[in-house]
CSV table of C-alpha atoms and ligand atoms in Angstrom, one decimal:
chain,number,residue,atom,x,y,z
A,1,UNK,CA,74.4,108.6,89.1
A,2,UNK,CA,71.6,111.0,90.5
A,3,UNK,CA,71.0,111.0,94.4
A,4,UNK,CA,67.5,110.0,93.5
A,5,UNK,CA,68.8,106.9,91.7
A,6,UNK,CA,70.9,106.0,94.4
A,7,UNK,CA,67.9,106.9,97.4
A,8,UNK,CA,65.7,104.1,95.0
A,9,UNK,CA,68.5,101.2,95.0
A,10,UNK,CA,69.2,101.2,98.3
A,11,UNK,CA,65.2,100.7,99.4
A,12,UNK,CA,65.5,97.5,101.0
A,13,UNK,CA,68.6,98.9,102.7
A,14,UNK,CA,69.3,100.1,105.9
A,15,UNK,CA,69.8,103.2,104.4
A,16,UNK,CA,66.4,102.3,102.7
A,17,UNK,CA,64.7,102.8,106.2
A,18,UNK,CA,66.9,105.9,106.9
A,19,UNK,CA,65.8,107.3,103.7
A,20,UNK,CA,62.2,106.8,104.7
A,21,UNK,CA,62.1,108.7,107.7
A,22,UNK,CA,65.0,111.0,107.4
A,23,UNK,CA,65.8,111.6,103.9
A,24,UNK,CA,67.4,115.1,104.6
A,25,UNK,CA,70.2,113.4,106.7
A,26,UNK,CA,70.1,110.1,104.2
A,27,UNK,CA,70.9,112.5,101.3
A,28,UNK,CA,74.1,113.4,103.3
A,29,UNK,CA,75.3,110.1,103.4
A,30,UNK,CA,74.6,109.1,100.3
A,31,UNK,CA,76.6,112.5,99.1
A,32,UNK,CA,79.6,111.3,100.9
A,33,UNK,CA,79.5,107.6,99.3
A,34,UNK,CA,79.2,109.5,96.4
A,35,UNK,CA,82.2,112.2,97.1
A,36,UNK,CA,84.5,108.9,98.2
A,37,UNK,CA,83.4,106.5,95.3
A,38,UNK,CA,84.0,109.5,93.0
A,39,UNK,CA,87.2,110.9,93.6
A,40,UNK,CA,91.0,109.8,94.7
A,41,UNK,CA,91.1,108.7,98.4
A,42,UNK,CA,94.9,109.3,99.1
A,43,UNK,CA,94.7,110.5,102.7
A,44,UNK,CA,97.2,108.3,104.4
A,45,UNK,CA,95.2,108.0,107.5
A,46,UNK,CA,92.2,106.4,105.6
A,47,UNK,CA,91.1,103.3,104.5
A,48,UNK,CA,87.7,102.0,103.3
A,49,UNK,CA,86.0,99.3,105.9
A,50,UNK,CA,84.8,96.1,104.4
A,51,UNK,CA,80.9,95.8,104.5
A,52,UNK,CA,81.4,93.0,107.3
A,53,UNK,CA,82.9,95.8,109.5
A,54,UNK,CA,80.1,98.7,108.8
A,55,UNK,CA,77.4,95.5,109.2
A,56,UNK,CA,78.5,95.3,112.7
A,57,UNK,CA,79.1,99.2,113.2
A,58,UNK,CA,75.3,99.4,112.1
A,59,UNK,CA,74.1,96.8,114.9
A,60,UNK,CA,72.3,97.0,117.9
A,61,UNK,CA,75.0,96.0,119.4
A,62,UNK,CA,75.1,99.9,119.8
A,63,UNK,CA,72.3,99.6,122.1
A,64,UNK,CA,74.0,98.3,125.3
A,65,UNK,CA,75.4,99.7,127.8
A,66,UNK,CA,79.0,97.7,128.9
A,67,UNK,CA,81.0,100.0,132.0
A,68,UNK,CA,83.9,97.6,132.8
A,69,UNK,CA,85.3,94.1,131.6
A,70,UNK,CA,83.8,90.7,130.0
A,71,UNK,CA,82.7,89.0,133.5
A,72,UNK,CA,83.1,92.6,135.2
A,73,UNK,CA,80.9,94.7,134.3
A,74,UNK,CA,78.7,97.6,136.0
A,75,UNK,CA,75.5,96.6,133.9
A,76,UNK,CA,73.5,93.9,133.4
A,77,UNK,CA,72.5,92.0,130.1
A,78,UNK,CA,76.3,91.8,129.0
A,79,UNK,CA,76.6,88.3,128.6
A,80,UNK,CA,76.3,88.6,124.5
A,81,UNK,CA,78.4,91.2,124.6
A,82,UNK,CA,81.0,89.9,126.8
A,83,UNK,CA,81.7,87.4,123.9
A,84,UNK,CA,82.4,89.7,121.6
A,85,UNK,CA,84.6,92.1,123.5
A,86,UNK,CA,86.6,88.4,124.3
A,87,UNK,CA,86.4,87.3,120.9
A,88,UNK,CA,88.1,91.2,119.7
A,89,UNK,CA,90.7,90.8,122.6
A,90,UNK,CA,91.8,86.9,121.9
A,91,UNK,CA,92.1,87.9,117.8
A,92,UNK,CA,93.7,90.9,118.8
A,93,UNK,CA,96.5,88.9,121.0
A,94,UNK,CA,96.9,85.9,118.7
A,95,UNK,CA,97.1,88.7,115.8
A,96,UNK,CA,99.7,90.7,117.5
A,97,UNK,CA,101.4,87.9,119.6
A,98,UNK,CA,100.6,90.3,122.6
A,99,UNK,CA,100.3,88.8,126.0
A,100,UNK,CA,97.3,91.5,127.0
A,101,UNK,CA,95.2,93.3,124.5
A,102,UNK,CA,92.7,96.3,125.6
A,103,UNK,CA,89.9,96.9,122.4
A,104,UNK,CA,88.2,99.8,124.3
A,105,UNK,CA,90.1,102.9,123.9
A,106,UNK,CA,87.2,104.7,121.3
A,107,UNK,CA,90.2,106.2,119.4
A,108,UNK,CA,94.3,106.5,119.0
A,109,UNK,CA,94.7,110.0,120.9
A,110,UNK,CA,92.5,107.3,123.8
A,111,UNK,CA,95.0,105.1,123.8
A,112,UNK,CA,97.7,107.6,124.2
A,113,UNK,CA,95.8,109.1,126.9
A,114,UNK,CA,95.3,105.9,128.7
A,115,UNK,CA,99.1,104.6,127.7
A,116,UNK,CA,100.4,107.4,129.7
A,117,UNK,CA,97.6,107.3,132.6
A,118,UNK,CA,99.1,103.4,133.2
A,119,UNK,CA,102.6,104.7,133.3
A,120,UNK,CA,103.1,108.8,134.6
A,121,UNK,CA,102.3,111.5,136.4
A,122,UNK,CA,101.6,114.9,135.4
A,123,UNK,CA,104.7,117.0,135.2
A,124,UNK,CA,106.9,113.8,134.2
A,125,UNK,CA,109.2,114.1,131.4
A,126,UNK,CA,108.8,112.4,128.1
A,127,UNK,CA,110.5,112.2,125.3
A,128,UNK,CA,109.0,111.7,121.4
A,129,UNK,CA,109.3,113.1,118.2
A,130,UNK,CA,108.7,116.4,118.1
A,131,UNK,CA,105.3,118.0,116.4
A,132,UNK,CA,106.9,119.4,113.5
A,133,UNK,CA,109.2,116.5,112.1
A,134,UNK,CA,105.6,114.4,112.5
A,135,UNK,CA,104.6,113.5,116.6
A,136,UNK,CA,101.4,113.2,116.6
A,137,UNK,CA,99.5,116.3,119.0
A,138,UNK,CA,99.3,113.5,121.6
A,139,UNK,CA,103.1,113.7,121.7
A,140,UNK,CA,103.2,117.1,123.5
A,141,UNK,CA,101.4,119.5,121.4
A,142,UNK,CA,100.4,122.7,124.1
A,143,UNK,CA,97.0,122.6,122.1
A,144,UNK,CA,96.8,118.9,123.5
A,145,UNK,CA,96.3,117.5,127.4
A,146,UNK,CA,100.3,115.9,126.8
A,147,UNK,CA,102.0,119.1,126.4
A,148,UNK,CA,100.1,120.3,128.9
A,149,UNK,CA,100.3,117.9,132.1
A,150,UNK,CA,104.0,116.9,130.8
A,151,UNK,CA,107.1,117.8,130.1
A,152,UNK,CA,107.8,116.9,126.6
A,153,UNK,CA,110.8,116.9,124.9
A,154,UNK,CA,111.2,116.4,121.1
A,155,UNK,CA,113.8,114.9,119.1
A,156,UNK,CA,113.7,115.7,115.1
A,157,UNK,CA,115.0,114.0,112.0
A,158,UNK,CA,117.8,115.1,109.6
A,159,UNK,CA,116.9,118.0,107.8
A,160,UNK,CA,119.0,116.2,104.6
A,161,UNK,CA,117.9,112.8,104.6
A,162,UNK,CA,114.5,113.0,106.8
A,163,UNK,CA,115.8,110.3,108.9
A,164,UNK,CA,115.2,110.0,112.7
A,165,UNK,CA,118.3,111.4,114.0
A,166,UNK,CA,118.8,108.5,116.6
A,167,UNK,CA,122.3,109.9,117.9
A,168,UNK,CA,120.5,112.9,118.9
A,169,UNK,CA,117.4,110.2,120.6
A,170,UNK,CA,120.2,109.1,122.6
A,171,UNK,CA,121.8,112.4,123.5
A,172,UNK,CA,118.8,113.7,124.8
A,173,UNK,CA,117.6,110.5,126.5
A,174,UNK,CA,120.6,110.5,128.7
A,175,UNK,CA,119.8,114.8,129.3
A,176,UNK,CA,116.7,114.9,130.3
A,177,UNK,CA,116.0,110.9,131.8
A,178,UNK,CA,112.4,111.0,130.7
A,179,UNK,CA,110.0,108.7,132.4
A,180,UNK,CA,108.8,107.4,128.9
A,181,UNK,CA,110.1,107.5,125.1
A,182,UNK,CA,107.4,107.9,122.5
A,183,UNK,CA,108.4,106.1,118.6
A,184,UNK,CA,105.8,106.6,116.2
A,185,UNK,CA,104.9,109.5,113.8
A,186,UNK,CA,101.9,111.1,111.7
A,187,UNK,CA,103.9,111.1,108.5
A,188,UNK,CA,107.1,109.1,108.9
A,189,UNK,CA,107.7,107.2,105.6
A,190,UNK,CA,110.1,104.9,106.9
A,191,UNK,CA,110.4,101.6,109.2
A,192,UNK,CA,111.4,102.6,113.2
A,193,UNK,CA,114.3,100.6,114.9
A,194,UNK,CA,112.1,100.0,117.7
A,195,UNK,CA,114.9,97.6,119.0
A,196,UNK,CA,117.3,100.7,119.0
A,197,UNK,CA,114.7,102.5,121.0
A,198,UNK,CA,114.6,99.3,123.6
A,199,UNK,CA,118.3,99.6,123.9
A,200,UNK,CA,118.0,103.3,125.1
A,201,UNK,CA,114.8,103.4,127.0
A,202,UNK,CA,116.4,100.3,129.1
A,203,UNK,CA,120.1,102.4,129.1
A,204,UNK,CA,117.8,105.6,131.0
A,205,UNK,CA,115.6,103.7,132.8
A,206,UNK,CA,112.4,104.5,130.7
A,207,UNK,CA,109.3,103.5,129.4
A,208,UNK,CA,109.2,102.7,125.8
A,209,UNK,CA,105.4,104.0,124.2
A,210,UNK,CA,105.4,102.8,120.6
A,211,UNK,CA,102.2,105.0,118.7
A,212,UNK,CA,101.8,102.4,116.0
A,213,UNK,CA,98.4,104.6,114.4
A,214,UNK,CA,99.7,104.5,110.9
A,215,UNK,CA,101.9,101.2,110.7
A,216,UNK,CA,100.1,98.7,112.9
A,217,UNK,CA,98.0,97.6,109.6
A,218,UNK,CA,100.9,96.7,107.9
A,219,UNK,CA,102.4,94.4,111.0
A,220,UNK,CA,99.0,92.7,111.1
A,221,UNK,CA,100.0,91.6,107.6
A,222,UNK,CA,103.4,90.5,108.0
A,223,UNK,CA,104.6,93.5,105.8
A,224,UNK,CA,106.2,96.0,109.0
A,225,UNK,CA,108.4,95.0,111.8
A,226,UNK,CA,106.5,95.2,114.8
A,227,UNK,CA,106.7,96.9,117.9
A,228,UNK,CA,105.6,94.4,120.6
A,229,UNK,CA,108.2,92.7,121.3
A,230,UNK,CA,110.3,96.1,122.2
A,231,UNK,CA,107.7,98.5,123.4
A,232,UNK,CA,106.5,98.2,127.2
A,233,UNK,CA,103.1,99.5,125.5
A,234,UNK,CA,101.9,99.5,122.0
A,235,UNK,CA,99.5,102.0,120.9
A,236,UNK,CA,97.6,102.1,117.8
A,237,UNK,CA,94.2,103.1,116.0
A,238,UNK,CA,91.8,100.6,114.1
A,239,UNK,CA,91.5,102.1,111.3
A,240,UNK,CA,93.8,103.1,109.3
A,241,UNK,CA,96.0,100.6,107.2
A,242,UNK,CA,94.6,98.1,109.4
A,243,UNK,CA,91.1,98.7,107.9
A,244,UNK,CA,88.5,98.6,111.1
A,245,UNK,CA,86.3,100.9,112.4
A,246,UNK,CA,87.0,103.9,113.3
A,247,UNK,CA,88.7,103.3,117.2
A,248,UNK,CA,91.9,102.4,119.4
A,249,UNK,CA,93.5,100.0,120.9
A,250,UNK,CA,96.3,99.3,123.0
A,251,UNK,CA,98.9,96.1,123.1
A,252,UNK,CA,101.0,95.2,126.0
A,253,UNK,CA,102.9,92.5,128.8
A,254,UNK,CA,100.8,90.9,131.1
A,255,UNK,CA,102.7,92.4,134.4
A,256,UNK,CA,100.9,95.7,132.8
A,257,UNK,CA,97.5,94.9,131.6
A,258,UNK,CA,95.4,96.0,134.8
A,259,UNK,CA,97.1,99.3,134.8
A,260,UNK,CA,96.8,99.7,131.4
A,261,UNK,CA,92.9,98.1,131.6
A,262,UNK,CA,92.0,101.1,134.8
A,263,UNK,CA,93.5,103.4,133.1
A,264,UNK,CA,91.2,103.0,130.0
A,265,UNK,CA,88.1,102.3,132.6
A,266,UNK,CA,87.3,103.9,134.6
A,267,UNK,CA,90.4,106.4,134.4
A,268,UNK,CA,89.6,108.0,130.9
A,269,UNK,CA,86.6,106.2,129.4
A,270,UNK,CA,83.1,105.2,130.6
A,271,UNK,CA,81.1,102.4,128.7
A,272,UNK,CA,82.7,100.2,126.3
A,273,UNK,CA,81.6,100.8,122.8
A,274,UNK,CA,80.1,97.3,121.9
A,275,UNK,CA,79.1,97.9,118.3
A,276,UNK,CA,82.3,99.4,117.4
A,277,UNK,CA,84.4,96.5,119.7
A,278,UNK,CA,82.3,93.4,117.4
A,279,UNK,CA,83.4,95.7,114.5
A,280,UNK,CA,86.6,95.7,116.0
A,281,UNK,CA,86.9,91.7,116.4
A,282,UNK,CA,85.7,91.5,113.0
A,283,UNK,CA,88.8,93.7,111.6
A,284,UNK,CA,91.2,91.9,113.0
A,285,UNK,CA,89.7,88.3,111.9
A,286,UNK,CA,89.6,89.8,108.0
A,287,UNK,CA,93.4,90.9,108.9
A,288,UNK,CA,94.3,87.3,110.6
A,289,UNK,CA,93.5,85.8,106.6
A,290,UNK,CA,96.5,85.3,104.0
A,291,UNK,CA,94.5,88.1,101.6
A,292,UNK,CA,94.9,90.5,104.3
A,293,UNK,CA,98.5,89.9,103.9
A,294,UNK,CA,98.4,90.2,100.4
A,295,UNK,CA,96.8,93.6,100.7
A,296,UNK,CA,99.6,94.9,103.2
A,297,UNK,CA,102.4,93.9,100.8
A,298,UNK,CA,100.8,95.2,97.7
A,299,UNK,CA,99.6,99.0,100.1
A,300,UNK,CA,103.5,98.7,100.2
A,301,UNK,CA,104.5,98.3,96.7
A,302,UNK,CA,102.1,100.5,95.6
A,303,UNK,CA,103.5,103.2,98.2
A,304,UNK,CA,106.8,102.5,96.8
A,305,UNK,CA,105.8,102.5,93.1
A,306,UNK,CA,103.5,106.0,93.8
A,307,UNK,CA,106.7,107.5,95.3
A,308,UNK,CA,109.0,106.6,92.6
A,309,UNK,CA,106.5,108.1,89.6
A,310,UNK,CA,106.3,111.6,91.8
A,311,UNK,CA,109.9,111.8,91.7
A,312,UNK,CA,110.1,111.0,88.7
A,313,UNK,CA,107.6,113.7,87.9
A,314,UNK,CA,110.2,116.4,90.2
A,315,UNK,CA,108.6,116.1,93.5
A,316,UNK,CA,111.1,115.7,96.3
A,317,UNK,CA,110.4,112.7,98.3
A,318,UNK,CA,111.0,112.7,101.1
A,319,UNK,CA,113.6,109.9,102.4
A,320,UNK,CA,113.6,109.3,98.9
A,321,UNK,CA,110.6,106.3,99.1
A,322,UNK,CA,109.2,104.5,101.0
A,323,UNK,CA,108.9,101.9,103.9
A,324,UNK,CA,105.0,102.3,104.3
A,325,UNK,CA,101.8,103.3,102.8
A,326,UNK,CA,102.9,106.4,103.8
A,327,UNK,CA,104.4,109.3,101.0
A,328,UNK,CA,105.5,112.7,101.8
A,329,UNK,CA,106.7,115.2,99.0
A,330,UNK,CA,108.0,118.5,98.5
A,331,UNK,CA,105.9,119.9,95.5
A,332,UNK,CA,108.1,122.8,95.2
A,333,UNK,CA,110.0,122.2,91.9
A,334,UNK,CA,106.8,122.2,90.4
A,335,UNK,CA,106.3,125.9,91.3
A,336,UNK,CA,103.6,125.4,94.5
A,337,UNK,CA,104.0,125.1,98.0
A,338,UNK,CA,101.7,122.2,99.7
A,339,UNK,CA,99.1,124.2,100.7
A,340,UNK,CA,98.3,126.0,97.7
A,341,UNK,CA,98.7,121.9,96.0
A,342,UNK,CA,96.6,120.9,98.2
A,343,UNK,CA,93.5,122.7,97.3
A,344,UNK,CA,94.2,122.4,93.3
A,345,UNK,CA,94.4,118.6,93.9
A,346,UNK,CA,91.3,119.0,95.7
A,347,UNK,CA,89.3,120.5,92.8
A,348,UNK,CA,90.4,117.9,90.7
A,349,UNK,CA,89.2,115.3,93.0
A,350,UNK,CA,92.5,114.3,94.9
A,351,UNK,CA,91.9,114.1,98.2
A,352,UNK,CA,95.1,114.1,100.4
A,353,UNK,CA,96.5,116.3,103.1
A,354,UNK,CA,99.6,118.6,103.5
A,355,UNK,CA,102.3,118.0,106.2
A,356,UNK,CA,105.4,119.4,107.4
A,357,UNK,CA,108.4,118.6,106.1
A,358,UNK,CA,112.1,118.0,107.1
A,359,UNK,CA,113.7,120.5,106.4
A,360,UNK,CA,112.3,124.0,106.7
A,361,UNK,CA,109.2,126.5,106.9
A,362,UNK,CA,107.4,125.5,103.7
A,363,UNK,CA,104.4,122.6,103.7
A,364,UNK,CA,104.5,119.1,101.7
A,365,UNK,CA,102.2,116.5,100.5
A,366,UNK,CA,101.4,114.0,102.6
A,367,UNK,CA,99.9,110.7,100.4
A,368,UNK,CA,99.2,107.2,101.4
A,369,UNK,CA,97.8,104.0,99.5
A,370,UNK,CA,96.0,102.1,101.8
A,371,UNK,CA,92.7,103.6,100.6
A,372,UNK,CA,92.7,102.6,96.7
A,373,UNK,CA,94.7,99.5,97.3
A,374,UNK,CA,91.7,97.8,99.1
A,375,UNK,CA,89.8,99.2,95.7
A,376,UNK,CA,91.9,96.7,93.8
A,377,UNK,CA,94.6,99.6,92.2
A,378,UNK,CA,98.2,98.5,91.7
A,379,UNK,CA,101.1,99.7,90.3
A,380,UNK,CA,100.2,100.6,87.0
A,381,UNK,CA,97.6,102.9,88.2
A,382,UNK,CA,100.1,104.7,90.3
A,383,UNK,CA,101.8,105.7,88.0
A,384,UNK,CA,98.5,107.2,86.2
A,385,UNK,CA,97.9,108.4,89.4
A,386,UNK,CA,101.5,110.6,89.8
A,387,UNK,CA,101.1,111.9,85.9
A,388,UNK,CA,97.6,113.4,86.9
A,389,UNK,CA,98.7,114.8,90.0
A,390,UNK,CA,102.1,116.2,88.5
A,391,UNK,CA,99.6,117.5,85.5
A,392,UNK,CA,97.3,119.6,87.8
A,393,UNK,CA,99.7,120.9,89.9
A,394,UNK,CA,102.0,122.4,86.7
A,395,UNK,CA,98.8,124.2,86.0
A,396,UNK,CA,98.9,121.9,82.8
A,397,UNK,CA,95.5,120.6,83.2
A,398,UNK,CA,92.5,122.1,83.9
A,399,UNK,CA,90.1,121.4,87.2
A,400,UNK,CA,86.9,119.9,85.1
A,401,UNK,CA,89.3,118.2,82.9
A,402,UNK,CA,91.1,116.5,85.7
A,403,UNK,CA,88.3,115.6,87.5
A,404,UNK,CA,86.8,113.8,84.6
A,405,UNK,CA,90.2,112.0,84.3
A,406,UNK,CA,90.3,111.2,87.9
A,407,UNK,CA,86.7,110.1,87.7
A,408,UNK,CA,87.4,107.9,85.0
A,409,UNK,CA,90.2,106.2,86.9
A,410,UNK,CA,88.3,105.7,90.4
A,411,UNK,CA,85.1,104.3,88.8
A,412,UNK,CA,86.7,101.5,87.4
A,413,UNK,CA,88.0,100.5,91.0
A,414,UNK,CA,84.7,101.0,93.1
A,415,UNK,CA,85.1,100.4,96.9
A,416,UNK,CA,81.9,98.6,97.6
A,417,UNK,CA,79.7,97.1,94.6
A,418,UNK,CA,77.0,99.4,94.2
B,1,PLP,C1,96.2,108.8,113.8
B,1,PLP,C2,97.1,108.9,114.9
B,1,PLP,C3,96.7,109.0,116.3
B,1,PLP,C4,95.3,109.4,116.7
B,1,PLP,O1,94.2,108.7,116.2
B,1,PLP,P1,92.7,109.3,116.4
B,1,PLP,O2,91.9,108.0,116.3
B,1,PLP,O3,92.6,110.3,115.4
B,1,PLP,O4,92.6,109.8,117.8
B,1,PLP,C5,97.6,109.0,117.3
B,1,PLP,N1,98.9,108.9,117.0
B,1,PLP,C6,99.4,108.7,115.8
B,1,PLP,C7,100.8,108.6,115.5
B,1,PLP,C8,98.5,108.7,114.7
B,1,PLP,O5,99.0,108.6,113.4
């Protein structure tokens, strides 16, 4: 379809009235619909928002100012607004079954941030897993503010089986008596024994941080173990699996929720983003229904069923499956490193990223299926999905061919009707 085409449908659009009187920067995002409607979304950190969601991220709701709390705030005119920012926090408890939920934090590094303003000091020690086994940067990366106003201190996963090593979680817990443990990962494929984590945060006298980004989707749908009932703070981002708007959020005990609330305002953030909190509260009420459910366990079977035709196809997966959404693979059997996959994936229109992997110096895939299980794909396209990708990275197919085939395959799953 021609971006001309596409400028004329969406006339009595929003976009409509963008196209009007800015079509240069209209043109841009009706490229990008384009780029994600017309190739494989497999980036395990994305999802596509419902139209719900991206109504009430277009809303002037955007317009007003909110410093502070429903009831507490530094401006005036926030009574509508106060509604929704209680309507977010109350789905977001009953959701959860969290006694304090914070909807603010604009992202998940925020919610890290503010996570460890409520509980440390610079130059306390904290232990997480360490950057290249899959800790997020705000898990002590130098290039970060955590590695540099703390003391990290990383624990891995078994270069064989890709496993946390928990022995080692231990040893090093009862080392270095960190002031907070960190559980959660960028790429781990697998469930965490957040209970085991309880048991040795309480053993050292620690706070347990659980950075629930990636899996927190999949608790909202009954398809993960969840964190809250072992972590004295639960951190996560909106959306990912979980399928909101771009943002953070942060889950924890009542006896913490004004430190955790001052240390999002007015410790790290100033006013409360309104449109994105309604969009927020509108997430998490699509993610409260037995659909949303649905979608978790099928993200998950699809995962499992994706991970099962790349093996079959001589990746190395790693863990060998898959808990998650979540995939990563060694493409080396196939004759390329990750990096080098990465970008002949990409000119075939299969968008996903590399990552480190387990066991050495070399770079994997990292996949996920949250994105084209919300557009309606199962396991039968995964498999179609591993033979392409196995296919252009032998070198068996080439770019303009696989793109047409990947074309083929995406347009019959469109994320939004047209
Ligand atoms: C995605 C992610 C984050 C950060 O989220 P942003 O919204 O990009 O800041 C933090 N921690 C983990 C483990 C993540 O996967």
């Amino acid at each position: 379809m021609s971006v001309t085409r596409d400028l004329i449908e969406a006339d009595d659009s929003m976009l409509g009235v963008l196209l009007r009187q800015d079509p240069e920067l209209a043109e841009i995002l009706l490229a990008e619909r384009r780029r994600q409607s017309t190739t494989l979304q497999l980036i395990a950190a994305e999802n596509f928002t419902s139209p719900a969601v991206l109504a009430a991220l277009g809303s002037p709701l955007a317009n007003k100012y909110a410093e502070g709390y429903p009831g507490a705030r530094h401006h005036g005119g926030c009574e509508i607004v106060d509604v929704a920012e209680r309507l977010a926090v109350e789905r977001a408890r009953d959701l959860f079954g969290a006694e304090h939920a914070n909807v603010q934090s604009h992202s998940g590094s925020s919610a890290v941030l503010a996570a460890y303003a409520a509980l440390l000091r610079p130059g306390d020690t904290v232990l997480a897993l360490g950057l290249p086994y899959g800790g997020h940067l705000t898990h002590g990366s130098p290039a970060n503010f955590s590695g540099r106003w703390f003391d990290f201190v990383g624990y891995g996963v078994d270069a064989e089986t890709g496993l946390v090593d928990y022995d080692q979680v231990r040893t090093l817990a009862r080392t270095h008596r960190p002031k907070a443990i960190v559980c959660g990962s960028i790429a781990y494929p697998r469930h965490l024994d957040y209970a085991f984590f309880r048991d040795v945060a309480d053993e050292v006298g620690a706070y347990l941080v659980a950075d629930a980004a990636h899996p927190i989707g999949l608790v909202a749908g009954g398809a993960a173990p969840s964190p809250v009932p072992y972590a004295d703070i639960v951190c996560a981002t909106t959306h990912k699996v979980l399928r909101g708007p771009r943002g953070g959020m942060i889950l924890c005990g009542g006896e913490l929720a004004e430190r955790v609330d001052r240390a999002v305002f007015p410790f790290t953030q100033g006013g409360a983003q309104m449109h994105t909190i309604a969009a927020k509260a509108v997430a998490f009420g699509e993610a409260a229904t037995p659909a949303y459910a649905a979608y978790a366990h099928q993200v998950i079977a699809n995962a499992r069923a994706l991970a099962a035709h790349l093996a079959a196809e001589g990746l190395v997966v790693t863990t060998g499956g898959t808990d998650t959404h979540l995939i990563t693979a060694d493409p080396a059997p196939l004759g390329v490193d990750g990096k080098t996959a990465r970008g002949r994936l990409a000119a075939a229109g299969i968008v996903l990223d590399c990552c480190a992997l387990p066991h050495g110096d070399a770079r994997g895939l990292r996949l996920g299926t949250a994105a084209v299980t919300t557009q309606g794909m199962g396991e039968r396209e995964m498999r179609a999905v591993a033979t392409l990708l196995a296919e252009v990275l032998r070198g068996g197919a080439d770019a303009a061919a696989a793109r047409n085939d990947v074309r083929d395959l995406v347009t019959e799953f469109p994320p939004y009707p047209e």
